[in-house]
């Protein structure tokens, strides 16, 4: 427990591998099929270059990471991606993660499949902003019940994840016969009052859980969630420019460019590769969140310079949680902040607006 020493985020994975039960580690680390998409997500940041700049008259103390997103002031452009079942990583689960993100001056997002309730997260968050991520259920009563609680608890936005009508084919989970050891608190709460016989996490596999969720999404679902919650809706899991346009026209307040960290369609492109064409279509109509594969401050820099407004991080946060609880989560964000600040200093951008305005280069520019 406490702050952890980090040299880089990649090295955390091997430390956690020794610390965590095999099935739990496989569920967190793994990607779909051959893990091509998982690996490309990180590797393809290397296709773009940041030009070293000098004579910019910037002191390291001038570097300013603060920004805002949907009217919320943040100390860093790095937020936490919603992740299920955080009790796998730490006994306090989502409570510790929410505390860690609050410490970092950033946003915590609670998954529908979290091990803690929305109310528990609201309580530890105090005045710090948090979001609720919805996996829509086929049972409308669940959606109504849960979105009402999110609104009443003070969530600042709903993240509607639409990229998981089925779970990707994740081989570690099959190999390890992985089942969730703990219940999903928000499913349990609904079941206590209106049992519809559905599974609530404990003792279930990921495919059984996904099978209960809504599969056939249409643009009308965005208005449905907006109406029920009365909150801004961020549509998560966009990779195609066409889909970005469809969801914005349907009323999305923000879009979240993500391929679920390589856990869904293994043959898809790296999330970073699709970002520029999506940003072009979005054309600043709504803000853009980006995730999948971010492990370095330079990756954050490049995503912001390619059209993202904020950048989310997944697995490394659970590794920090496992190794150090709330302080470990904060350590992960601080490590990325440190690397981002160094990249900004060397790349000639003193604030987030400057990073966004920075031109990136490719090999083609040097032929
Ligand atoms: C996820 N992700 C996810 N997304 C979501 O919308 N709801 C969820 O419940 C989950 N659960 C989940 C569990 C675990 C263990 C992982 C690793 C991921 C996807 C997540 O929000 C994010 O898109 C990716 O994790 C980003 O990729 P990186 O940063 O992990 O590479």
mmCIF file with all atom_site columns, N, CA and C in Angstrom, residues 7 43-44 46 50 52 61 94 128 131 145 157 190 199 218 237 239 245 288 301 317 329 359:
data_model
loop_
_atom_site.group_PDB
_atom_site.id
_atom_site.type_symbol
_atom_site.label_atom_id
_atom_site.label_alt_id
_atom_site.label_comp_id
_atom_site.label_asym_id
_atom_site.label_entity_id
_atom_site.label_seq_id
_atom_site.pdbx_PDB_ins_code
_atom_site.Cartn_x
_atom_site.Cartn_y
_atom_site.Cartn_z
_atom_site.occupancy
_atom_site.B_iso_or_equiv
_atom_site.pdbx_formal_charge
_atom_site.auth_seq_id
_atom_site.auth_comp_id
_atom_site.auth_asym_id
_atom_site.auth_atom_id
_atom_site.pdbx_PDB_model_num
ATOM 1  N N  . UNK A 1 7   ? 9.331   2.819   -13.112 1.00 0.00 ? 7   UNK A N  1
ATOM 2  C CA . UNK A 1 7   ? 10.294  3.247   -14.130 1.00 0.00 ? 7   UNK A CA 1
ATOM 3  C C  . UNK A 1 7   ? 9.541   3.494   -15.432 1.00 0.00 ? 7   UNK A C  1
ATOM 4  N N  . UNK A 1 43  ? 2.135   -0.337  -30.198 1.00 0.00 ? 43  UNK A N  1
ATOM 5  C CA . UNK A 1 43  ? 3.243   -0.203  -31.157 1.00 0.00 ? 43  UNK A CA 1
ATOM 6  C C  . UNK A 1 43  ? 3.026   0.925   -32.165 1.00 0.00 ? 43  UNK A C  1
ATOM 7  N N  . UNK A 1 44  ? 1.771   1.123   -32.592 1.00 0.00 ? 44  UNK A N  1
ATOM 8  C CA . UNK A 1 44  ? 1.556   2.067   -33.702 1.00 0.00 ? 44  UNK A CA 1
ATOM 9  C C  . UNK A 1 44  ? 1.707   3.537   -33.328 1.00 0.00 ? 44  UNK A C  1
ATOM 10 N N  . UNK A 1 46  ? 4.394   4.512   -32.480 1.00 0.00 ? 46  UNK A N  1
ATOM 11 C CA . UNK A 1 46  ? 5.754   4.745   -32.995 1.00 0.00 ? 46  UNK A CA 1
ATOM 12 C C  . UNK A 1 46  ? 5.766   5.185   -34.458 1.00 0.00 ? 46  UNK A C  1
ATOM 13 N N  . UNK A 1 50  ? 7.382   13.201  -32.886 1.00 0.00 ? 50  UNK A N  1
ATOM 14 C CA . UNK A 1 50  ? 7.273   14.562  -32.340 1.00 0.00 ? 50  UNK A CA 1
ATOM 15 C C  . UNK A 1 50  ? 8.593   15.253  -32.687 1.00 0.00 ? 50  UNK A C  1
ATOM 16 N N  . UNK A 1 52  ? 11.671  17.491  -32.205 1.00 0.00 ? 52  UNK A N  1
ATOM 17 C CA . UNK A 1 52  ? 12.324  18.243  -31.123 1.00 0.00 ? 52  UNK A CA 1
ATOM 18 C C  . UNK A 1 52  ? 12.355  19.731  -31.463 1.00 0.00 ? 52  UNK A C  1
ATOM 19 N N  . UNK A 1 61  ? 8.882   24.693  -15.142 1.00 0.00 ? 61  UNK A N  1
ATOM 20 C CA . UNK A 1 61  ? 7.802   25.170  -14.245 1.00 0.00 ? 61  UNK A CA 1
ATOM 21 C C  . UNK A 1 61  ? 6.662   25.849  -15.029 1.00 0.00 ? 61  UNK A C  1
ATOM 22 N N  . UNK A 1 94  ? -12.956 -0.586  -6.669  1.00 0.00 ? 94  UNK A N  1
ATOM 23 C CA . UNK A 1 94  ? -13.266 0.719   -7.281  1.00 0.00 ? 94  UNK A CA 1
ATOM 24 C C  . UNK A 1 94  ? -13.171 1.874   -6.296  1.00 0.00 ? 94  UNK A C  1
ATOM 25 N N  . UNK A 1 128 ? -15.201 15.453  -6.104  1.00 0.00 ? 128 UNK A N  1
ATOM 26 C CA . UNK A 1 128 ? -14.465 15.084  -7.314  1.00 0.00 ? 128 UNK A CA 1
ATOM 27 C C  . UNK A 1 128 ? -15.403 14.436  -8.331  1.00 0.00 ? 128 UNK A C  1
ATOM 28 N N  . UNK A 1 131 ? -17.846 9.523   -13.501 1.00 0.00 ? 131 UNK A N  1
ATOM 29 C CA . UNK A 1 131 ? -18.792 9.139   -14.556 1.00 0.00 ? 131 UNK A CA 1
ATOM 30 C C  . UNK A 1 131 ? -19.304 7.737   -14.261 1.00 0.00 ? 131 UNK A C  1
ATOM 31 N N  . UNK A 1 145 ? -33.629 1.939   -13.502 1.00 0.00 ? 145 UNK A N  1
ATOM 32 C CA . UNK A 1 145 ? -33.222 1.894   -12.098 1.00 0.00 ? 145 UNK A CA 1
ATOM 33 C C  . UNK A 1 145 ? -31.793 2.425   -11.937 1.00 0.00 ? 145 UNK A C  1
ATOM 34 N N  . UNK A 1 157 ? -21.568 12.354  -16.042 1.00 0.00 ? 157 UNK A N  1
ATOM 35 C CA . UNK A 1 157 ? -21.879 11.932  -17.420 1.00 0.00 ? 157 UNK A CA 1
ATOM 36 C C  . UNK A 1 157 ? -22.086 10.427  -17.435 1.00 0.00 ? 157 UNK A C  1
ATOM 37 N N  . UNK A 1 190 ? -29.979 -4.314  -8.088  1.00 0.00 ? 190 UNK A N  1
ATOM 38 C CA . UNK A 1 190 ? -31.213 -4.424  -8.876  1.00 0.00 ? 190 UNK A CA 1
ATOM 39 C C  . UNK A 1 190 ? -31.906 -5.756  -8.572  1.00 0.00 ? 190 UNK A C  1
ATOM 40 N N  . UNK A 1 199 ? -27.916 -13.291 -14.044 1.00 0.00 ? 199 UNK A N  1
ATOM 41 C CA . UNK A 1 199 ? -26.677 -13.451 -13.281 1.00 0.00 ? 199 UNK A CA 1
ATOM 42 C C  . UNK A 1 199 ? -26.163 -12.092 -12.812 1.00 0.00 ? 199 UNK A C  1
ATOM 43 N N  . UNK A 1 218 ? -29.058 0.741   -31.648 1.00 0.00 ? 218 UNK A N  1
ATOM 44 C CA . UNK A 1 218 ? -29.379 1.661   -32.743 1.00 0.00 ? 218 UNK A CA 1
ATOM 45 C C  . UNK A 1 218 ? -29.166 3.076   -32.223 1.00 0.00 ? 218 UNK A C  1
ATOM 46 N N  . UNK A 1 237 ? -16.453 3.395   -27.788 1.00 0.00 ? 237 UNK A N  1
ATOM 47 C CA . UNK A 1 237 ? -16.170 2.226   -28.622 1.00 0.00 ? 237 UNK A CA 1
ATOM 48 C C  . UNK A 1 237 ? -16.271 2.551   -30.100 1.00 0.00 ? 237 UNK A C  1
ATOM 49 N N  . UNK A 1 239 ? -14.653 3.459   -33.716 1.00 0.00 ? 239 UNK A N  1
ATOM 50 C CA . UNK A 1 239 ? -13.422 3.292   -34.492 1.00 0.00 ? 239 UNK A CA 1
ATOM 51 C C  . UNK A 1 239 ? -13.599 3.769   -35.925 1.00 0.00 ? 239 UNK A C  1
ATOM 52 N N  . UNK A 1 245 ? -19.939 9.974   -37.010 1.00 0.00 ? 245 UNK A N  1
ATOM 53 C CA . UNK A 1 245 ? -20.927 10.901  -37.543 1.00 0.00 ? 245 UNK A CA 1
ATOM 54 C C  . UNK A 1 245 ? -22.344 10.489  -37.136 1.00 0.00 ? 245 UNK A C  1
ATOM 55 N N  . UNK A 1 288 ? -13.570 14.695  -27.910 1.00 0.00 ? 288 UNK A N  1
ATOM 56 C CA . UNK A 1 288 ? -13.162 13.308  -28.172 1.00 0.00 ? 288 UNK A CA 1
ATOM 57 C C  . UNK A 1 288 ? -12.304 12.780  -27.027 1.00 0.00 ? 288 UNK A C  1
ATOM 58 N N  . UNK A 1 301 ? 0.711   12.576  -25.613 1.00 0.00 ? 301 UNK A N  1
ATOM 59 C CA . UNK A 1 301 ? 1.040   13.741  -26.451 1.00 0.00 ? 301 UNK A CA 1
ATOM 60 C C  . UNK A 1 301 ? 0.537   13.511  -27.872 1.00 0.00 ? 301 UNK A C  1
ATOM 61 N N  . UNK A 1 317 ? -3.675  1.199   -14.810 1.00 0.00 ? 317 UNK A N  1
ATOM 62 C CA . UNK A 1 317 ? -4.296  1.706   -13.586 1.00 0.00 ? 317 UNK A CA 1
ATOM 63 C C  . UNK A 1 317 ? -4.644  0.551   -12.651 1.00 0.00 ? 317 UNK A C  1
ATOM 64 N N  . UNK A 1 329 ? -2.602  3.933   -7.801  1.00 0.00 ? 329 UNK A N  1
ATOM 65 C CA . UNK A 1 329 ? -3.329  4.494   -8.951  1.00 0.00 ? 329 UNK A CA 1
ATOM 66 C C  . UNK A 1 329 ? -2.799  5.894   -9.243  1.00 0.00 ? 329 UNK A C  1
ATOM 67 N N  . UNK A 1 359 ? 2.216   19.714  -34.774 1.00 0.00 ? 359 UNK A N  1
ATOM 68 C CA . UNK A 1 359 ? 2.171   18.821  -35.939 1.00 0.00 ? 359 UNK A CA 1
ATOM 69 C C  . UNK A 1 359 ? 3.051   17.597  -35.691 1.00 0.00 ? 359 UNK A C  1
#
